[in-house]
Coordinates of C-alpha atoms and ligand atoms in Angstrom, one line a residue:
M2 CA 0.0 0.2 0.0
T3 CA 2.8 2.6 0.9
A4 CA 4.2 2.3 -2.6
T5 CA 1.1 3.7 -4.0
L6 CA 1.2 6.9 -1.7
D7 CA 3.2 9.9 -2.7
L8 CA 5.2 12.0 -0.7
S9 CA 2.4 14.5 0.3
Q10 CA 0.1 11.5 1.2
Q11 CA 2.8 10.0 3.3
I12 CA 3.3 13.5 5.1
A13 CA -0.4 13.9 5.5
R14 CA -1.0 10.6 7.4
R15 CA 2.0 10.9 9.9
R16 CA 1.6 11.7 13.5
T17 CA 4.8 12.3 15.3
F18 CA 4.5 12.9 19.1
A19 CA 5.8 12.5 22.5
I20 CA 4.0 11.7 25.7
I21 CA 5.0 13.7 28.8
S22 CA 4.0 13.1 32.4
H23 CA 5.3 13.0 35.8
P24 CA 6.5 9.4 36.6
D25 CA 3.5 7.1 37.6
A26 CA 0.8 9.2 35.9
G27 CA 0.2 6.4 33.5
K28 CA 2.4 7.1 30.4
T29 CA 3.6 3.7 29.8
T30 CA 0.0 2.3 30.4
L31 CA -1.5 4.8 27.7
T32 CA 1.5 4.0 25.3
E33 CA 0.6 0.3 25.7
K34 CA -3.2 0.8 25.2
L35 CA -2.3 2.7 22.2
L36 CA -0.7 -0.5 20.6
L37 CA -3.6 -2.2 21.8
Y38 CA -6.2 -0.1 20.0
S39 CA -3.8 -0.1 17.0
G40 CA -4.1 -3.9 16.9
L41 CA -0.4 -4.2 17.2
I42 CA -0.7 -6.3 20.3
R43 CA -3.7 -8.4 21.3
S44 CA -3.3 -8.2 25.0
A45 CA -2.1 -5.4 27.2
G46 CA 0.7 -6.3 29.7
M47 CA 3.6 -7.0 27.2
V48 CA 5.2 -4.1 26.5
K49 CA 6.4 -2.8 29.8
N50 CA 9.9 -3.8 30.8
R51 CA 10.5 -2.3 34.3
K52 CA 9.5 -3.3 37.7
G53 CA 10.6 -7.0 37.3
R54 CA 9.1 -7.6 33.8
Q55 CA 11.6 -8.9 31.5
A56 CA 13.7 -6.0 29.7
T57 CA 13.5 -6.5 26.0
S58 CA 16.6 -4.4 25.1
D59 CA 20.2 -5.5 25.8
W60 CA 21.8 -2.6 24.0
M61 CA 23.6 -1.6 27.2
G62 CA 25.0 -3.8 29.9
M63 CA 24.0 -1.4 32.4
E64 CA 20.3 -1.4 31.3
R65 CA 20.1 -5.2 32.1
E66 CA 21.5 -4.6 35.3
R67 CA 19.0 -1.9 36.3
G68 CA 16.1 -3.5 34.7
I69 CA 15.2 -0.2 32.8
S70 CA 15.4 0.7 29.2
V71 CA 18.0 3.5 28.6
T72 CA 17.1 3.6 25.0
S73 CA 14.8 6.2 24.0
S74 CA 14.1 6.5 20.3
A75 CA 10.8 5.8 18.8
M76 CA 8.0 3.2 18.0
Q77 CA 6.1 3.4 14.7
F78 CA 2.9 1.6 13.8
P79 CA -0.4 2.2 12.0
Y80 CA -3.3 3.6 13.9
K81 CA -6.5 3.2 11.8
D82 CA -5.4 5.3 8.5
R83 CA -2.6 7.0 10.3
I84 CA 1.1 6.3 10.8
I85 CA 1.9 6.9 14.3
N86 CA 5.5 7.8 15.7
V87 CA 5.6 7.7 19.4
L88 CA 8.9 9.2 20.5
D89 CA 10.0 7.9 23.7
T90 CA 10.4 10.4 26.7
P91 CA 12.0 8.4 29.6
G92 CA 10.9 9.4 33.1
H93 CA 11.8 7.6 36.4
E94 CA 15.6 6.9 36.8
D95 CA 16.2 7.1 33.2
F96 CA 15.4 10.8 33.0
S97 CA 17.9 12.7 31.2
E98 CA 18.4 15.6 28.9
D99 CA 17.4 13.1 26.2
T100 CA 14.0 13.2 27.4
Y101 CA 13.9 17.1 26.8
R102 CA 15.6 16.8 23.5
T103 CA 13.3 14.3 22.2
L104 CA 10.3 17.0 22.5
T105 CA 12.1 19.0 19.7
A106 CA 11.5 16.2 17.4
A107 CA 7.9 16.0 18.1
D108 CA 5.1 17.8 16.1
S109 CA 2.6 17.4 19.2
V110 CA 2.6 16.0 22.6
I111 CA 0.1 14.3 24.9
M112 CA 0.3 15.4 28.6
V113 CA -0.7 12.9 30.9
L114 CA -1.9 14.1 34.4
D115 CA -2.8 11.8 37.2
A116 CA -6.6 12.9 38.2
G117 CA -5.6 12.4 42.0
K118 CA -2.5 14.8 41.7
G119 CA -3.0 17.3 38.9
V120 CA 0.2 18.9 37.3
E121 CA 3.3 17.7 39.0
T122 CA 6.9 19.0 38.8
Q123 CA 8.4 16.9 35.9
T124 CA 5.2 17.6 33.8
R125 CA 5.7 21.2 34.5
K126 CA 9.3 21.1 33.3
L127 CA 8.6 19.3 30.1
F128 CA 5.4 21.4 29.4
E129 CA 7.8 24.4 29.5
V130 CA 10.0 23.1 26.7
C131 CA 6.6 22.6 24.8
R132 CA 5.7 26.1 25.3
L133 CA 8.9 27.5 24.2
R134 CA 8.9 25.3 21.2
R135 CA 5.2 26.2 20.4
I136 CA 4.4 22.5 20.3
P137 CA 0.6 21.8 20.4
V138 CA -0.3 19.9 23.6
L139 CA -3.1 17.6 24.1
T140 CA -4.1 16.6 27.9
F141 CA -5.2 13.4 29.1
V142 CA -6.4 13.4 32.6
N143 CA -5.8 9.7 33.7
K144 CA -7.0 7.3 36.5
L145 CA -10.5 8.5 36.6
D146 CA -11.4 5.0 38.1
M147 CA -9.6 5.9 41.2
P148 CA -11.0 8.6 43.7
G149 CA -9.7 11.8 42.2
R150 CA -10.0 15.5 42.3
D151 CA -12.8 17.5 40.9
P152 CA -12.5 17.8 37.2
L153 CA -13.2 21.4 37.0
D154 CA -10.6 22.0 39.8
L155 CA -7.9 20.0 37.4
V156 CA -8.9 21.9 34.4
T157 CA -8.3 25.2 36.5
E158 CA -4.8 23.9 37.7
V159 CA -3.9 23.2 34.1
E160 CA -4.6 26.7 33.2
E161 CA -3.1 28.4 36.3
A162 CA -0.1 26.3 36.7
L163 CA 0.7 26.2 32.9
G164 CA -0.5 29.3 31.6
I165 CA -2.4 27.7 28.9
H166 CA -6.2 27.7 28.0
A167 CA -7.8 24.1 28.7
C168 CA -10.8 23.0 26.5
P169 CA -12.3 19.8 27.8
F170 CA -13.3 17.7 24.9
N171 CA -15.1 15.3 26.9
W172 CA -16.6 15.3 30.5
P173 CA -16.2 12.4 33.0
I174 CA -19.5 10.7 34.3
G175 CA -18.5 10.0 37.9
S176 CA -15.2 9.3 39.4
G177 CA -13.7 6.3 41.2
K178 CA -15.9 3.2 41.3
E179 CA -18.6 5.4 40.1
F180 CA -16.7 6.3 36.9
K181 CA -19.1 5.3 34.0
G182 CA -17.8 6.8 31.0
V183 CA -17.4 10.3 29.3
V184 CA -19.8 12.7 27.5
D185 CA -18.2 13.6 24.1
R186 CA -18.9 17.4 24.0
R187 CA -18.9 17.7 20.2
S188 CA -21.3 15.0 19.4
R189 CA -23.1 15.5 22.7
E190 CA -23.0 11.7 23.2
F191 CA -23.0 9.9 26.5
Q192 CA -20.3 7.2 26.1
L193 CA -20.7 4.5 28.6
F194 CA -18.1 1.8 29.0
E195 CA -18.1 -1.7 30.3
K196 CA -15.2 -3.0 32.3
T197 CA -13.5 -5.8 30.4
A198 CA -10.9 -8.5 31.4
A199 CA -8.6 -7.7 34.4
A200 CA -6.7 -4.3 34.2
G201 CA -8.0 -3.6 30.6
A202 CA -6.1 -6.1 28.8
S203 CA -8.6 -6.1 26.0
Q204 CA -10.5 -3.3 24.6
A205 CA -13.5 -1.7 26.4
T206 CA -16.9 -2.1 24.9
L207 CA -18.5 1.2 24.4
E208 CA -22.1 2.0 24.2
R209 CA -23.2 5.5 22.8
F210 CA -26.6 7.4 23.8
E211 CA -27.9 10.7 22.7
F212 CA -27.6 13.6 25.1
D213 CA -31.2 13.4 26.2
D214 CA -31.8 9.8 25.8
P215 CA -33.9 8.5 28.7
A216 CA -32.0 5.4 28.6
V217 CA -29.1 7.3 30.0
D218 CA -31.1 8.1 33.1
E219 CA -32.1 4.6 33.4
R220 CA -28.4 3.3 33.2
L221 CA -27.0 6.2 35.5
G222 CA -29.9 7.1 37.5
A223 CA -31.8 10.3 36.8
D224 CA -29.8 12.5 39.5
V225 CA -26.4 11.4 38.2
A226 CA -27.6 12.0 34.4
E227 CA -29.1 15.3 35.3
R228 CA -26.0 16.5 37.1
V229 CA -23.7 15.6 34.2
R230 CA -25.9 17.1 31.6
G231 CA -25.9 20.5 34.0
E232 CA -22.1 20.3 33.9
V233 CA -21.8 19.9 30.3
E234 CA -24.3 22.6 29.5
L235 CA -22.3 24.9 32.0
L236 CA -19.1 24.1 30.0
E237 CA -20.8 25.5 26.9
I238 CA -21.4 28.7 28.6
A239 CA -18.3 29.2 30.5
G240 CA -15.6 27.0 28.8
N241 CA -13.0 28.0 26.5
E242 CA -13.8 27.9 22.9
Y243 CA -11.7 25.6 20.8
T244 CA -9.9 26.9 17.7
D245 CA -7.5 24.9 15.6
E246 CA -5.3 28.2 15.4
D247 CA -5.2 28.4 19.4
F248 CA -4.2 24.6 19.6
L249 CA -1.5 24.8 17.1
A250 CA -0.1 27.8 18.6
G251 CA 0.3 26.1 21.7
K252 CA -2.1 28.3 23.4
L253 CA -4.9 25.9 24.2
T254 CA -5.0 22.3 25.1
P255 CA -7.9 20.0 24.3
T256 CA -8.6 18.2 27.5
F257 CA -9.8 14.5 27.8
F258 CA -10.7 12.4 30.8
G259 CA -10.3 8.7 31.1
S260 CA -8.6 5.6 32.4
A261 CA -5.8 4.1 30.7
L262 CA -5.8 1.2 33.0
T263 CA -9.6 0.3 32.2
N264 CA -9.6 1.7 28.8
F265 CA -12.4 4.0 29.6
G266 CA -12.3 6.9 27.0
L267 CA -9.3 5.7 25.3
E268 CA -10.5 4.9 21.9
P269 CA -12.4 8.3 21.5
F270 CA -9.2 9.9 22.8
F271 CA -7.0 8.2 20.3
D272 CA -9.5 9.0 17.4
A273 CA -9.6 12.6 18.4
F274 CA -5.8 12.8 19.0
V275 CA -5.0 11.6 15.3
K276 CA -7.5 14.1 14.0
L277 CA -6.5 17.0 15.9
A278 CA -2.7 16.5 16.1
P279 CA -0.9 18.1 13.2
P280 CA 1.0 16.3 10.6
P281 CA 4.8 17.2 10.0
S282 CA 4.9 20.8 8.7
A283 CA 7.4 23.4 7.7
R284 CA 10.1 23.8 10.4
P285 CA 12.3 27.1 11.0
V286 CA 15.7 26.9 9.8
D287 CA 18.9 29.0 9.9
L288 CA 20.0 29.9 6.2
E289 CA 23.5 30.3 5.2
D290 CA 23.3 34.1 4.4
G291 CA 22.4 34.4 8.4
T292 CA 18.7 35.1 7.8
E293 CA 16.0 32.5 9.1
G294 CA 13.8 30.7 6.9
T295 CA 11.5 27.5 7.0
R296 CA 11.8 24.2 5.3
E297 CA 8.6 22.8 3.9
P298 CA 8.3 18.9 4.5
D299 CA 8.0 18.3 0.9
A300 CA 11.4 19.9 0.2
P301 CA 14.5 17.5 -0.5
F302 CA 15.6 14.9 2.1
S303 CA 16.8 16.7 5.4
A304 CA 17.0 15.5 8.9
F305 CA 18.5 16.6 12.4
V306 CA 20.1 14.6 15.1
F307 CA 18.3 15.0 18.3
K308 CA 19.6 11.9 20.4
I309 CA 22.9 9.9 20.4
Q310 CA 22.6 6.5 21.7
A311 CA 25.9 5.0 22.8
N312 CA 27.1 1.4 22.8
M313 CA 24.3 -0.3 21.0
D314 CA 26.7 -3.2 20.4
K315 CA 29.2 -4.1 23.1
R316 CA 32.0 -5.4 20.4
H317 CA 32.0 -1.9 18.8
R318 CA 32.4 1.5 19.9
D319 CA 29.6 2.8 17.6
C320 CA 26.9 5.0 18.6
I321 CA 23.4 5.3 17.0
A322 CA 22.6 8.7 16.0
F323 CA 18.8 9.1 16.1
M324 CA 17.4 11.7 13.5
R325 CA 14.0 13.2 12.9
I326 CA 13.3 13.4 9.2
C327 CA 12.0 17.0 8.5
S328 CA 11.6 16.9 4.9
G329 CA 11.7 14.8 1.7
R330 CA 11.9 11.1 1.4
Y331 CA 14.6 9.0 2.9
E332 CA 16.2 6.4 0.6
P333 CA 18.9 3.9 1.8
D334 CA 22.4 4.4 0.5
A335 CA 21.5 7.9 -0.4
L336 CA 24.5 10.4 -0.4
V337 CA 23.8 13.4 1.7
K338 CA 25.5 16.6 2.9
H339 CA 26.7 16.7 6.6
H340 CA 26.5 20.3 7.2
R341 CA 28.7 20.7 10.3
L342 CA 31.4 18.7 8.7
G343 CA 31.0 20.1 5.4
K344 CA 31.2 16.8 3.5
Q345 CA 29.1 14.1 1.9
I346 CA 28.3 11.1 3.7
R347 CA 26.4 7.9 2.8
L348 CA 23.5 6.9 4.8
A349 CA 24.6 3.4 5.3
R350 CA 22.9 0.9 7.5
P351 CA 19.9 2.9 8.9
H352 CA 17.7 1.4 11.3
S353 CA 14.2 1.9 12.6
I354 CA 13.6 0.9 16.0
V355 CA 10.3 -0.9 16.4
A356 CA 9.3 -2.1 19.7
Q357 CA 13.0 -1.9 20.5
E358 CA 14.0 -4.4 17.9
R359 CA 16.4 -3.3 15.1
T360 CA 15.1 -3.5 11.7
T361 CA 16.6 -2.2 8.6
L362 CA 14.4 0.5 6.7
D363 CA 13.6 0.6 3.0
E364 CA 12.2 4.1 3.1
A365 CA 11.1 6.8 5.5
F366 CA 9.3 10.2 5.4
P367 CA 9.1 13.4 7.3
G368 CA 8.1 12.7 11.0
D369 CA 9.8 9.3 11.0
V370 CA 13.0 8.7 13.1
I371 CA 15.9 6.8 11.5
G372 CA 18.8 5.7 13.6
L373 CA 22.3 5.8 11.9
I374 CA 25.1 3.9 13.2
S375 CA 27.9 6.3 13.5
R376 CA 31.3 6.7 15.2
D377 CA 32.4 10.4 15.9
T378 CA 30.2 11.6 12.9
F379 CA 27.2 13.0 14.6
R380 CA 26.6 15.3 17.3
I381 CA 23.3 16.5 18.8
G382 CA 21.6 19.1 16.4
D383 CA 23.6 18.2 13.5
T384 CA 21.8 18.8 10.1
I385 CA 22.1 16.5 7.1
S386 CA 20.2 17.1 3.7
L387 CA 20.5 16.4 0.0
D388 CA 20.7 20.0 -1.0
G389 CA 22.4 21.9 1.9
G390 CA 22.3 25.7 2.4
F391 CA 20.6 25.9 5.6
D392 CA 20.7 24.3 9.2
H393 CA 17.9 23.1 11.2
K394 CA 17.6 25.2 14.5
P395 CA 20.2 24.3 17.0
L396 CA 18.8 22.3 20.2
P397 CA 18.8 24.1 23.3
N398 CA 20.5 23.2 26.5
F399 CA 18.5 22.3 29.4
Q400 CA 19.1 23.4 33.0
P401 CA 21.3 20.9 34.9
E402 CA 20.1 20.0 38.2
L403 CA 22.8 17.6 39.3
F404 CA 26.3 18.3 39.5
A405 CA 29.6 16.5 40.2
R406 CA 33.4 16.5 40.0
I407 CA 34.5 13.7 37.9
A408 CA 38.3 12.4 37.7
P409 CA 40.2 9.5 36.3
T410 CA 41.2 7.0 39.0
A411 CA 45.0 7.1 38.0
T412 CA 46.8 10.3 36.7
S413 CA 48.3 8.2 33.9
L414 CA 44.7 8.1 32.4
R415 CA 44.4 11.8 32.4
K416 CA 44.9 12.3 28.5
R417 CA 42.3 9.7 27.6
F418 CA 40.0 11.1 30.1
D419 CA 40.5 14.6 28.6
K420 CA 39.8 13.2 25.0
G421 CA 36.6 11.3 26.3
M422 CA 35.2 14.1 28.2
K423 CA 35.9 16.5 25.2
N424 CA 34.1 14.2 22.7
L425 CA 31.2 13.3 25.1
V426 CA 30.5 17.0 26.0
A427 CA 30.5 17.8 22.1
E428 CA 28.4 15.0 21.6
G429 CA 25.8 16.3 24.1
A430 CA 25.9 13.5 26.6
V431 CA 26.7 15.9 29.6
Q432 CA 27.2 19.4 30.1
L433 CA 30.6 20.9 31.7
V434 CA 30.9 24.4 33.5
W435 CA 34.1 26.0 34.8
P436 CA 33.6 28.2 37.9
L437 CA 34.8 31.8 37.3
N438 CA 37.0 31.9 40.5
N439 CA 38.5 28.4 39.8
P440 CA 38.5 27.3 36.1
Q441 CA 40.5 24.3 37.1
D442 CA 37.7 22.7 39.0
A443 CA 35.4 21.9 36.3
L444 CA 31.9 20.3 37.3
V445 CA 29.8 17.9 35.1
G446 CA 26.1 19.0 35.0
V447 CA 23.3 16.8 34.0
V448 CA 19.5 16.8 34.4
G449 CA 19.2 13.2 35.7
Q450 CA 21.3 10.6 37.4
L451 CA 21.3 8.3 34.5
Q452 CA 23.6 10.6 32.7
F453 CA 26.4 10.4 35.1
D454 CA 26.0 6.6 35.0
V455 CA 26.3 6.5 31.1
L456 CA 29.1 9.0 31.3
Q457 CA 31.2 6.8 33.7
Y458 CA 30.1 3.9 31.6
R459 CA 31.1 5.3 28.2
L460 CA 34.5 6.7 29.7
D461 CA 35.3 3.0 30.8
S462 CA 34.2 1.0 27.9
E463 CA 35.0 3.4 24.9
Y464 CA 38.1 5.4 26.4
G465 CA 39.4 2.6 28.9
V466 CA 39.3 5.3 31.7
E467 CA 37.9 4.3 35.3
T468 CA 36.6 7.3 37.0
T469 CA 35.5 8.6 40.5
L470 CA 32.6 10.9 40.6
R471 CA 31.7 13.2 43.6
R472 CA 28.7 14.8 43.8
A473 CA 28.3 18.5 44.6
S474 CA 25.8 20.2 46.5
F475 CA 24.3 22.3 43.8
R476 CA 20.5 21.3 43.0
C477 CA 19.6 23.6 40.0
S478 CA 21.1 26.2 37.7
S479 CA 20.4 29.0 35.4
W480 CA 21.9 30.5 32.5
L481 CA 22.8 34.3 33.5
V482 CA 22.0 37.0 31.0
G483 CA 23.3 40.3 31.9
D484 CA 26.6 41.9 33.2
V485 CA 28.4 39.4 35.5
D486 CA 30.2 42.1 37.6
S487 CA 27.0 43.6 38.9
F488 CA 25.3 40.2 39.5
V489 CA 24.7 39.7 43.4
A490 CA 25.2 35.8 43.8
P491 CA 23.7 34.1 46.8
T492 CA 26.5 33.2 49.2
S493 CA 26.6 29.4 48.3
A494 CA 25.9 29.9 44.4
L495 CA 28.7 29.5 41.9
V496 CA 29.0 31.6 38.8
A497 CA 30.6 29.5 35.9
R498 CA 31.0 29.3 32.2
D499 CA 29.8 26.4 30.3
Q500 CA 31.1 24.7 27.1
R501 CA 29.6 27.4 24.8
D502 CA 31.2 30.1 26.9
Q503 CA 27.8 31.0 28.5
L504 CA 27.4 32.3 31.9
V505 CA 25.6 29.9 34.2
V506 CA 24.9 30.2 37.9
L507 CA 24.8 27.1 40.2
F508 CA 22.3 27.0 43.1
T509 CA 22.1 25.0 45.9
S510 CA 18.2 25.2 46.1
E511 CA 15.3 26.5 44.2
W512 CA 14.7 29.0 46.9
E513 CA 18.2 30.4 46.5
K514 CA 17.5 30.5 42.8
Q515 CA 14.4 32.6 43.4
L516 CA 16.2 35.0 45.8
A517 CA 18.9 35.6 43.0
A518 CA 16.1 36.4 40.6
R519 CA 14.5 38.8 43.1
N520 CA 17.9 40.5 44.0
N521 CA 18.9 40.9 40.4
P522 CA 15.9 42.5 38.5
D523 CA 18.3 43.8 35.8
H524 CA 19.5 40.3 34.9
Q525 CA 17.8 37.3 33.4
L526 CA 18.1 33.7 34.8
L527 CA 17.1 31.2 32.2
D528 CA 16.3 27.5 32.5
I529 CA 16.5 26.7 28.7
H530 CA 19.0 28.4 26.6
Ligands
G4P602 P1 4.3 5.9 34.1 O1 4.8 5.2 32.8 O2 3.9 7.5 33.8 O3 5.5 5.9 35.1 O4 3.3 5.0 34.7 P2 2.7 3.6 34.6 O5 1.9 3.5 33.2 O6 3.7 2.7 34.6 O7 1.5 3.7 35.6 C1 2.0 3.8 37.0 C2 1.0 3.1 37.8 O8 -0.2 3.7 37.6 C3 1.1 1.5 37.4 O9 0.6 0.8 38.6 C4 -0.3 1.5 36.5 O10 -0.9 0.4 36.4 C5 -1.1 2.5 37.1 N1 -2.3 3.3 36.3 C6 -2.0 3.7 35.2 N2 -3.1 4.1 34.4 C7 -4.1 3.8 35.5 C8 -5.4 4.2 35.4 O11 -6.1 4.7 34.7 N3 -6.2 3.7 36.8 C9 -5.5 3.3 37.5 N4 -6.1 2.9 38.8 N5 -4.1 3.0 37.7 C10 -3.3 3.3 36.5 P3 1.7 0.1 39.4 O12 0.8 -0.8 40.5 O13 2.7 1.0 40.0 O14 2.5 -0.8 38.4 P4 1.9 -2.1 37.6 O15 2.8 -3.2 38.3 O16 0.6 -2.2 37.7 O17 2.7 -2.0 36.4

């Protein structure tokens, strides 16, 4: 079938997105159910590979030991008449800068909230990246089958905590044990669900009723039916009006209620998602003459690197550079321009990662992710294309929250250590900062502990350098914009320069950071730069 579709049809059917959430809100469960409803798996409960379930990946020895998946890339599968690319955004212990960077490869985002908890810290941070990149966000309020907070409260919290308008597309009928389904606001249908096999292993059965159908009163009880009708009517009067324009500009989030575990509300949500979420579109680029432009998805082939995965194969020191295709058709063995290196390279041995198994790819289109095996060829943010003359926008750096001093265990390893650090910093694996008052005493900065572990692992396995790592007491940081001499730093903060020669301030607490912001109104403290 794919052979008969032209490039524009291939683009139009693609939906490339990431799911963001605070750990335990239900991202894994929702992803798994997307596979269930796409028909890719017949029974839920197979995909997860943590908490004692068998790990499916053996790319890094460390992964196996920890029972987690370090690899984050993408899964591709058809959902009805669309092709879905779900970009993996690891949370939990495998949270790292890659989680943020992956968002730059997404055309839209699903934000999953736990109905009992609302907007939590990690969601807030990830959402901030979406806001800056103007990525359209859909919200799925999960776990309605558990006693949770009032839906209206949750909608208000999304608006206040994230500064975005929320527009409920459906409205829950009861919650906890009394959660019976949702009212779809557009069709004004009551959608009642039946609980199926344990933990929603198979698809939920759904019955639809018109808004005023007396059968609803019989099923739910007249008082519940009337209350829900009243709430829905109230939303019509007081709620935000949805427009594609506001959604696509990242100003409004279509909001859905449901339960990923019991499958309540899932299929209508997925159906709405593929309709609302945008296909790959033009992306901003920097042109050779120093001006800005855009690259349409039907332009000749181009892609950018958003993630580098080390050590996929223990016998080699190879990495896989994951790229998002932004324009054109990818063809195997194509000769393309590597913009940073200014040379032609052949796209040999590309891979797509489907459910964490490597398969070789014949063709790929805008929105798709390809993995290229490389050794020292790629860095985060690199652009490749058929025609050249532009660069996809550089990827931002994200505020490191953990810092450490790292050193080789023997002085004889110093040279190799320095080389390894230089390469790994250039590649984007970790950030490095040099205190202004003591530039010899460099600190490594990361957003998640996993990055330290990967750093030590790679220095050892790729450069033969065993290291010791001592954590520093800093807990957050900001890039400093303004005159450094007039900046009044809190006593335990540290002002440093990063690898791009930008000023960065390390703080021992969020409180201290806020204090610094208050005491320095003429300076800017940025979390993403
Ligand atoms: P995450 O990827 O966002 O971290 O969350 P994950 O899907 O792993 O879900 C975290 C826990 O919440 C899991 O329970 C999962 O079963 C549960 N969960 C997810 N969606 C729902 C829902 O709609 N309703 C209810 N009641 N629970 C939900 P766990 O006991 O921690 O793990 P498991 O052993 O069941 O997998």
